[in-house]
Amino acid sequence: MKQTSRAVRRLVPQVLLAGAVAALAFGAAPAQPDRAAPQHLRCEYLKNPRGIDVTQPRFAWWLEATERGEVQTAYQVLVAASPEALAKDDGDQWDTGKVTSNDSTQVAYAGKPLRSGETYFWKVRWWDRDGSPSPYSETARFEIGLLRRAEWQGRWITGNLLRKVFTLGGPVARARVYVTALGYYELHVNGQKIGHSVLDPAWTTYSKRILYRTYDVTSALKSGPNAIGVMLGGGWATQPVGGSAYYKAPALFLQMNIRLANGREVDVASDGSWLSHAGPIVSNSVYNGEVYDARLEQPGWDRPGFTASGWQAAQVVPGSAGELSAEMMPPIRVTDTLVPRRLTSPKPGVYVFDFGQNFAGWAELHVRGPRGTRVEMRYAELVYPNGTINRENLQLAKARDIYILKGDGRETYHPRFTYHGFRYVELTGFPGTPSLDTLRAEVVHSAVQPTGSFIASNPILNEIQHLIHWGQLSNLMSIPTDCDQRSERQGWMGDAQVSAPEAAMNFDMAAFYTNFIRDIHDAEKPDGEVPDTVPHKYGNYPGDPAWSTAYPQLCWHMWQQYGDRRILEENYEGLKKYESYLESRAQNHVLRYSYYGDWVSIQPTPGALVSDFYYYDDTHILAAIAKVLGHTDDAQAYSRLAEQIRAAFNSAFFNPSTGEYANGSQTANALPLFLHMQPKDAGGAVAGNLANDVLYEHNTHVTTGFIGVRYLLPVLTMYGHNDLAYDLATQTTFPSWGYMVRRGATTLWELWQDKTGPSMNSHNHIMFGSVGAWFYHSLGGINLAPDTEGYNHIVIHPHVVESLRWASASVDTIRGRVSCSWRHEPDGFELQATIPVNADATVAVPQEMQMTNVVIRENDRIVWQDDHFVPGDPGVLSAKREGDEYVFSVGAGSYQFVLAAQ
Ligand code: BGC
């Protein structure tokens, strides 16, 4: 490693300590003779996925190089039907040969037809800009699910505990189980739970599509008798409130395909030959929790030797005619275990455990006591001043689990078919006196990988980031939900669309949103109506335009973040139908229908303005999608329509004499500014009014709801009021994010107000977390270049604030890690950035105030002096001064710019 500069050495320990290791890379290491093999191989955004039903899966890989400016000039992918063939570089299914291309993402399989149930092995190598090849990557694999309905031989069956015994006439060479349910299932084979997923399958519009998972059960089976056991839970159809139920009773659909070592094939499927019995889960409901009577356990029920006395034939039911499709996204899992921070007893026999963090999941109980003892755990986000739990905001959700002891020593229980949003657990009926070890809490959510880190020298920002992180995860439960605690937890689309830009920075959302977009597509009506919630249970058809906009917004987001053209192709007709629906409802190009407007705002904004803004945005997005897909006529037509909508929007809502939109609320002015909808030259006036409203009318506070807040800070930054945006972000008095932190929040609230009581006041909603995107883009400086996708062109442009000493952000993009860290130094300014191989960037280094005669060094080499770019530094291609910033064009690599007075 080369000698690092004094300033850089000082930065290292602090930032490392702060946990942002990922964001930093220092200096250029000595050149290495060999290219590193591709890393981080993904297929359909997943690592070694098992059971995908895509016949042309797409591959992606990361490249690493120590030299700067490295690009891939060619690649070769090999796909083989066996690891042995692949080891011999024999791509017997697909050998691309050397393809001259810099594509390292979205490379679609185009080999021999892929067969149901088969596993394929793949690897890739690349050629660098000098034409030198790398070694092949390590072997990755993917496995195809069941592509045809006819391959499922079973029937839908219902029951509580289900069981099937079968005998295998020899050792097993390979076995797969394909399994789904209406409701939830837990699958056991020979006494073991299979897989680590919980609350499976994902919630979908069951009449349209049901998701199955594929498990490798080769090692769970043996020669001789084997047993499959399945517990079924109610899932989403048996809730106390809500619209249409999708099924009457939980049901199982399962197919196990076994190949014996002697070559014989054996299939086992769910059907009327299975047996069924009542089980220990006496009742279960997502909202109400479980009642588990351990006295009703049937020890050995999921093993072959069990005597199934009293078991009945399982009932075959119609189930669902929906398409069986592979669940190709991270499963819901227990991702963490929390230890209680505090245990109090506010009343005799009543114990309250405080886990110190609001989150989604459940408690695990450890107990010994007499048979029949009934222990109850009730969950809450809040406590009253006297220490008892406050559950007034849970609406109809009973949010409790009851465990009845069997009385044979130490018993451990956690529920299976429910989840709760909570920080506190009240324990009653406990035999004896509980200790902190009586309960653990398990954190449960869709196990998306964290991909981002943001940290800054002002702790309030880090505390808000903490709230966003936990709030976001709590609200990923196979679909993006609004909240996790009360009798709601729906896929509210407004919440999903405002939080998506933040979520995509913090987590790998590619597979999750791919699935959710299918859900939206499934929920769209033939006339293009898209509902408020997906799957539709709450709210309206058609949805509020600020909610249903999630359809175009998320599709476009998949393109921008991941370069996913296929999603645009697959949804183009659906999006056009949606757009036509909006058109049919607009009058003179103004779309006015609205139910929620700028929901939960402090100052109202006309709903029609919000709806019409999205009508413009949706049309604009449609034009952009049409352009990407090469539908030139459509692109022109949508662009023309967008222009008409813009003009009509301004006629309807803009007041040229005051330079304000509608009632001049923050939201009314921020929305059009975000998309530059204002009449030519009016931007300064509108933005000035907006800034004045924030600063003088509201003493640096937000008045928006959750729609407006997505745009407020970005707009202030965009129009030259970044310091004000920063002051809003770090405000700690009501209403603000910092106010939530100061009032003890550990996740974001639904309301700006610190409200309790029976009204709507969830303490774990994600939608105000949209500010997280501004953290990464504006303070952290990580941005896509305009009109580009998938991080092939990056803009590193931190909007630095004088009073913030440093900030550091990194994002693992589809192409590799992008990072930016900056710091004010007493004698200058320092910025470090990392750009992945196969990408390029502009890096804006801001001028420090009052500094003249600037010299900028990059890794100790002068790159700017006497107001000129000084060429010669590897990877730094050019530079220019733009106002108060010095903008460098760079290739891939890690850079450290230090700006100082000469
Ligand atoms: C949800 C919101 C949602 C809204 C629609 C509420 O009950 O919790 O987050 O978007 O309804 O107005």
PDB file of N, CA, C and O in Angstrom, residues 224-267:
ATOM      1  N   GLY A 224     -35.869 -47.048   3.304  1.00  0.00           N
ATOM      2  CA  GLY A 224     -36.843 -47.537   4.281  1.00  0.00           C
ATOM      3  C   GLY A 224     -37.963 -46.542   4.466  1.00  0.00           C
ATOM      4  O   GLY A 224     -38.186 -45.677   3.621  1.00  0.00           O
ATOM      5  N   PRO A 225     -38.667 -46.613   5.616  1.00  0.00           N
ATOM      6  CA  PRO A 225     -39.802 -45.706   5.799  1.00  0.00           C
ATOM      7  C   PRO A 225     -39.364 -44.274   6.109  1.00  0.00           C
ATOM      8  O   PRO A 225     -38.378 -44.060   6.828  1.00  0.00           O
ATOM      9  N   ASN A 226     -40.069 -43.334   5.548  1.00  0.00           N
ATOM     10  CA  ASN A 226     -39.824 -41.903   5.765  1.00  0.00           C
ATOM     11  C   ASN A 226     -41.154 -41.238   6.063  1.00  0.00           C
ATOM     12  O   ASN A 226     -42.198 -41.744   5.648  1.00  0.00           O
ATOM     13  N   ALA A 227     -41.085 -40.088   6.739  1.00  0.00           N
ATOM     14  CA  ALA A 227     -42.336 -39.366   7.018  1.00  0.00           C
ATOM     15  C   ALA A 227     -42.200 -37.895   6.670  1.00  0.00           C
ATOM     16  O   ALA A 227     -41.171 -37.277   6.933  1.00  0.00           O
ATOM     17  N   ILE A 228     -43.255 -37.374   6.073  1.00  0.00           N
ATOM     18  CA  ILE A 228     -43.383 -35.919   5.879  1.00  0.00           C
ATOM     19  C   ILE A 228     -44.450 -35.440   6.854  1.00  0.00           C
ATOM     20  O   ILE A 228     -45.517 -36.070   6.964  1.00  0.00           O
ATOM     21  N   GLY A 229     -44.175 -34.348   7.552  1.00  0.00           N
ATOM     22  CA  GLY A 229     -45.179 -33.758   8.430  1.00  0.00           C
ATOM     23  C   GLY A 229     -45.316 -32.285   8.085  1.00  0.00           C
ATOM     24  O   GLY A 229     -44.319 -31.617   7.827  1.00  0.00           O
ATOM     25  N   VAL A 230     -46.528 -31.799   8.057  1.00  0.00           N
ATOM     26  CA  VAL A 230     -46.744 -30.384   7.737  1.00  0.00           C
ATOM     27  C   VAL A 230     -47.743 -29.796   8.723  1.00  0.00           C
ATOM     28  O   VAL A 230     -48.797 -30.382   8.979  1.00  0.00           O
ATOM     29  N   MET A 231     -47.395 -28.647   9.283  1.00  0.00           N
ATOM     30  CA  MET A 231     -48.360 -27.874  10.069  1.00  0.00           C
ATOM     31  C   MET A 231     -48.872 -26.761   9.179  1.00  0.00           C
ATOM     32  O   MET A 231     -48.079 -26.145   8.462  1.00  0.00           O
ATOM     33  N   LEU A 232     -50.149 -26.486   9.230  1.00  0.00           N
ATOM     34  CA  LEU A 232     -50.710 -25.398   8.429  1.00  0.00           C
ATOM     35  C   LEU A 232     -51.238 -24.286   9.327  1.00  0.00           C
ATOM     36  O   LEU A 232     -51.798 -24.560  10.396  1.00  0.00           O
ATOM     37  N   GLY A 233     -51.054 -23.062   8.875  1.00  0.00           N
ATOM     38  CA  GLY A 233     -51.567 -21.907   9.608  1.00  0.00           C
ATOM     39  C   GLY A 233     -52.491 -21.092   8.722  1.00  0.00           C
ATOM     40  O   GLY A 233     -52.485 -21.236   7.497  1.00  0.00           O
ATOM     41  N   GLY A 234     -53.244 -20.239   9.350  1.00  0.00           N
ATOM     42  CA  GLY A 234     -54.315 -19.524   8.645  1.00  0.00           C
ATOM     43  C   GLY A 234     -53.847 -18.512   7.625  1.00  0.00           C
ATOM     44  O   GLY A 234     -54.478 -18.321   6.600  1.00  0.00           O
ATOM     45  N   GLY A 235     -52.743 -17.820   7.912  1.00  0.00           N
ATOM     46  CA  GLY A 235     -52.262 -16.815   6.969  1.00  0.00           C
ATOM     47  C   GLY A 235     -53.196 -15.627   6.868  1.00  0.00           C
ATOM     48  O   GLY A 235     -53.817 -15.230   7.846  1.00  0.00           O
ATOM     49  N   TRP A 236     -53.328 -15.099   5.658  1.00  0.00           N
ATOM     50  CA  TRP A 236     -53.979 -13.809   5.473  1.00  0.00           C
ATOM     51  C   TRP A 236     -55.471 -13.866   5.237  1.00  0.00           C
ATOM     52  O   TRP A 236     -56.123 -12.833   5.166  1.00  0.00           O
ATOM     53  N   ALA A 237     -56.041 -15.060   5.058  1.00  0.00           N
ATOM     54  CA  ALA A 237     -57.452 -15.084   4.690  1.00  0.00           C
ATOM     55  C   ALA A 237     -58.374 -15.154   5.880  1.00  0.00           C
ATOM     56  O   ALA A 237     -59.572 -15.010   5.733  1.00  0.00           O
ATOM     57  N   THR A 238     -57.833 -15.349   7.041  1.00  0.00           N
ATOM     58  CA  THR A 238     -58.708 -15.604   8.186  1.00  0.00           C
ATOM     59  C   THR A 238     -58.640 -14.449   9.187  1.00  0.00           C
ATOM     60  O   THR A 238     -58.670 -14.655  10.380  1.00  0.00           O
ATOM     61  N   GLN A 239     -58.518 -13.254   8.639  1.00  0.00           N
ATOM     62  CA  GLN A 239     -58.369 -12.106   9.522  1.00  0.00           C
ATOM     63  C   GLN A 239     -59.717 -11.534   9.945  1.00  0.00           C
ATOM     64  O   GLN A 239     -60.715 -11.706   9.253  1.00  0.00           O
ATOM     65  N   PRO A 240     -59.729 -10.849  11.085  1.00  0.00           N
ATOM     66  CA  PRO A 240     -61.005 -10.346  11.584  1.00  0.00           C
ATOM     67  C   PRO A 240     -61.562  -9.186  10.768  1.00  0.00           C
ATOM     68  O   PRO A 240     -62.732  -8.887  10.854  1.00  0.00           O
ATOM     69  N   VAL A 241     -60.723  -8.511  10.015  1.00  0.00           N
ATOM     70  CA  VAL A 241     -61.209  -7.356   9.250  1.00  0.00           C
ATOM     71  C   VAL A 241     -60.715  -7.490   7.828  1.00  0.00           C
ATOM     72  O   VAL A 241     -59.852  -8.303   7.530  1.00  0.00           O
ATOM     73  N   GLY A 242     -61.257  -6.656   6.967  1.00  0.00           N
ATOM     74  CA  GLY A 242     -60.722  -6.627   5.609  1.00  0.00           C
ATOM     75  C   GLY A 242     -61.744  -7.070   4.593  1.00  0.00           C
ATOM     76  O   GLY A 242     -62.828  -7.561   4.925  1.00  0.00           O
ATOM     77  N   GLY A 243     -61.357  -6.921   3.337  1.00  0.00           N
ATOM     78  CA  GLY A 243     -62.267  -7.173   2.234  1.00  0.00           C
ATOM     79  C   GLY A 243     -62.403  -8.644   1.911  1.00  0.00           C
ATOM     80  O   GLY A 243     -62.672  -9.473   2.775  1.00  0.00           O
ATOM     81  N   SER A 244     -62.137  -8.982   0.678  1.00  0.00           N
ATOM     82  CA  SER A 244     -62.431 -10.319   0.197  1.00  0.00           C
ATOM     83  C   SER A 244     -61.490 -11.352   0.786  1.00  0.00           C
ATOM     84  O   SER A 244     -60.290 -11.156   0.847  1.00  0.00           O
ATOM     85  N   ALA A 245     -62.035 -12.465   1.218  1.00  0.00           N
ATOM     86  CA  ALA A 245     -61.195 -13.583   1.651  1.00  0.00           C
ATOM     87  C   ALA A 245     -60.813 -14.374   0.407  1.00  0.00           C
ATOM     88  O   ALA A 245     -61.579 -14.462  -0.552  1.00  0.00           O
ATOM     89  N   TYR A 246     -59.664 -14.950   0.405  1.00  0.00           N
ATOM     90  CA  TYR A 246     -59.205 -15.631  -0.794  1.00  0.00           C
ATOM     91  C   TYR A 246     -59.351 -17.130  -0.698  1.00  0.00           C
ATOM     92  O   TYR A 246     -59.300 -17.829  -1.677  1.00  0.00           O
ATOM     93  N   TYR A 247     -59.460 -17.645   0.482  1.00  0.00           N
ATOM     94  CA  TYR A 247     -59.658 -19.090   0.617  1.00  0.00           C
ATOM     95  C   TYR A 247     -60.375 -19.347   1.929  1.00  0.00           C
ATOM     96  O   TYR A 247     -60.316 -18.549   2.855  1.00  0.00           O
ATOM     97  N   LYS A 248     -61.041 -20.475   1.979  1.00  0.00           N
ATOM     98  CA  LYS A 248     -61.870 -20.734   3.160  1.00  0.00           C
ATOM     99  C   LYS A 248     -61.066 -21.350   4.284  1.00  0.00           C
ATOM    100  O   LYS A 248     -61.306 -21.111   5.447  1.00  0.00           O
ATOM    101  N   ALA A 249     -60.123 -22.202   3.909  1.00  0.00           N
ATOM    102  CA  ALA A 249     -59.338 -22.868   4.944  1.00  0.00           C
ATOM    103  C   ALA A 249     -57.922 -23.027   4.418  1.00  0.00           C
ATOM    104  O   ALA A 249     -57.709 -23.097   3.208  1.00  0.00           O
ATOM    105  N   PRO A 250     -56.958 -23.099   5.324  1.00  0.00           N
ATOM    106  CA  PRO A 250     -55.598 -23.321   4.854  1.00  0.00           C
ATOM    107  C   PRO A 250     -55.490 -24.651   4.118  1.00  0.00           C
ATOM    108  O   PRO A 250     -56.221 -25.604   4.423  1.00  0.00           O
ATOM    109  N   ALA A 251     -54.616 -24.719   3.155  1.00  0.00           N
ATOM    110  CA  ALA A 251     -54.465 -25.963   2.390  1.00  0.00           C
ATOM    111  C   ALA A 251     -53.023 -26.096   1.914  1.00  0.00           C
ATOM    112  O   ALA A 251     -52.320 -25.101   1.738  1.00  0.00           O
ATOM    113  N   LEU A 252     -52.631 -27.334   1.705  1.00  0.00           N
ATOM    114  CA  LEU A 252     -51.244 -27.648   1.334  1.00  0.00           C
ATOM    115  C   LEU A 252     -51.186 -28.194  -0.096  1.00  0.00           C
ATOM    116  O   LEU A 252     -52.062 -28.952  -0.513  1.00  0.00           O
ATOM    117  N   PHE A 253     -50.119 -27.828  -0.791  1.00  0.00           N
ATOM    118  CA  PHE A 253     -49.859 -28.418  -2.100  1.00  0.00           C
ATOM    119  C   PHE A 253     -48.381 -28.759  -2.126  1.00  0.00           C
ATOM    120  O   PHE A 253     -47.545 -27.866  -1.980  1.00  0.00           O
ATOM    121  N   LEU A 254     -48.062 -30.039  -2.279  1.00  0.00           N
ATOM    122  CA  LEU A 254     -46.670 -30.466  -2.124  1.00  0.00           C
ATOM    123  C   LEU A 254     -46.339 -31.554  -3.119  1.00  0.00           C
ATOM    124  O   LEU A 254     -47.175 -32.413  -3.413  1.00  0.00           O
ATOM    125  N   GLN A 255     -45.130 -31.502  -3.591  1.00  0.00           N
ATOM    126  CA  GLN A 255     -44.652 -32.507  -4.534  1.00  0.00           C
ATOM    127  C   GLN A 255     -43.214 -32.830  -4.170  1.00  0.00           C
ATOM    128  O   GLN A 255     -42.385 -31.933  -4.086  1.00  0.00           O
ATOM    129  N   MET A 256     -42.927 -34.110  -3.917  1.00  0.00           N
ATOM    130  CA  MET A 256     -41.538 -34.488  -3.620  1.00  0.00           C
ATOM    131  C   MET A 256     -41.058 -35.436  -4.724  1.00  0.00           C
ATOM    132  O   MET A 256     -41.700 -36.450  -4.985  1.00  0.00           O
ATOM    133  N   ASN A 257     -39.977 -35.072  -5.372  1.00  0.00           N
ATOM    134  CA  ASN A 257     -39.428 -35.888  -6.464  1.00  0.00           C
ATOM    135  C   ASN A 257     -38.107 -36.490  -6.004  1.00  0.00           C
ATOM    136  O   ASN A 257     -37.166 -35.756  -5.710  1.00  0.00           O
ATOM    137  N   ILE A 258     -38.071 -37.804  -5.955  1.00  0.00           N
ATOM    138  CA  ILE A 258     -36.913 -38.500  -5.372  1.00  0.00           C
ATOM    139  C   ILE A 258     -36.286 -39.381  -6.439  1.00  0.00           C
ATOM    140  O   ILE A 258     -36.997 -40.105  -7.149  1.00  0.00           O
ATOM    141  N   ARG A 259     -34.957 -39.317  -6.535  1.00  0.00           N
ATOM    142  CA  ARG A 259     -34.241 -40.261  -7.396  1.00  0.00           C
ATOM    143  C   ARG A 259     -33.381 -41.133  -6.491  1.00  0.00           C
ATOM    144  O   ARG A 259     -32.557 -40.619  -5.719  1.00  0.00           O
ATOM    145  N   LEU A 260     -33.593 -42.450  -6.565  1.00  0.00           N
ATOM    146  CA  LEU A 260     -32.797 -43.365  -5.735  1.00  0.00           C
ATOM    147  C   LEU A 260     -31.450 -43.624  -6.397  1.00  0.00           C
ATOM    148  O   LEU A 260     -31.287 -43.422  -7.614  1.00  0.00           O
ATOM    149  N   ALA A 261     -30.527 -44.098  -5.583  1.00  0.00           N
ATOM    150  CA  ALA A 261     -29.185 -44.387  -6.113  1.00  0.00           C
ATOM    151  C   ALA A 261     -29.248 -45.433  -7.226  1.00  0.00           C
ATOM    152  O   ALA A 261     -28.432 -45.438  -8.141  1.00  0.00           O
ATOM    153  N   ASN A 262     -30.256 -46.302  -7.155  1.00  0.00           N
ATOM    154  CA  ASN A 262     -30.387 -47.331  -8.203  1.00  0.00           C
ATOM    155  C   ASN A 262     -31.083 -46.802  -9.455  1.00  0.00           C
ATOM    156  O   ASN A 262     -31.437 -47.551 -10.348  1.00  0.00           O
ATOM    157  N   GLY A 263     -31.334 -45.480  -9.491  1.00  0.00           N
ATOM    158  CA  GLY A 263     -31.908 -44.879 -10.687  1.00  0.00           C
ATOM    159  C   GLY A 263     -33.424 -44.810 -10.674  1.00  0.00           C
ATOM    160  O   GLY A 263     -34.018 -44.124 -11.497  1.00  0.00           O
ATOM    161  N   ARG A 264     -34.064 -45.479  -9.735  1.00  0.00           N
ATOM    162  CA  ARG A 264     -35.531 -45.439  -9.714  1.00  0.00           C
ATOM    163  C   ARG A 264     -36.030 -44.061  -9.279  1.00  0.00           C
ATOM    164  O   ARG A 264     -35.424 -43.398  -8.459  1.00  0.00           O
ATOM    165  N   GLU A 265     -37.140 -43.658  -9.840  1.00  0.00           N
ATOM    166  CA  GLU A 265     -37.725 -42.360  -9.470  1.00  0.00           C
ATOM    167  C   GLU A 265     -38.959 -42.614  -8.611  1.00  0.00           C
ATOM    168  O   GLU A 265     -39.781 -43.483  -8.943  1.00  0.00           O
ATOM    169  N   VAL A 266     -39.084 -41.888  -7.543  1.00  0.00           N
ATOM    170  CA  VAL A 266     -40.260 -42.014  -6.674  1.00  0.00           C
ATOM    171  C   VAL A 266     -40.827 -40.614  -6.460  1.00  0.00           C
ATOM    172  O   VAL A 266     -40.074 -39.695  -6.144  1.00  0.00           O
ATOM    173  N   ASP A 267     -42.125 -40.454  -6.644  1.00  0.00           N
ATOM    174  CA  ASP A 267     -42.749 -39.159  -6.384  1.00  0.00           C
ATOM    175  C   ASP A 267     -43.753 -39.303  -5.250  1.00  0.00           C
ATOM    176  O   ASP A 267     -44.495 -40.289  -5.202  1.00  0.00           O
TER     177      ASP A 267
END
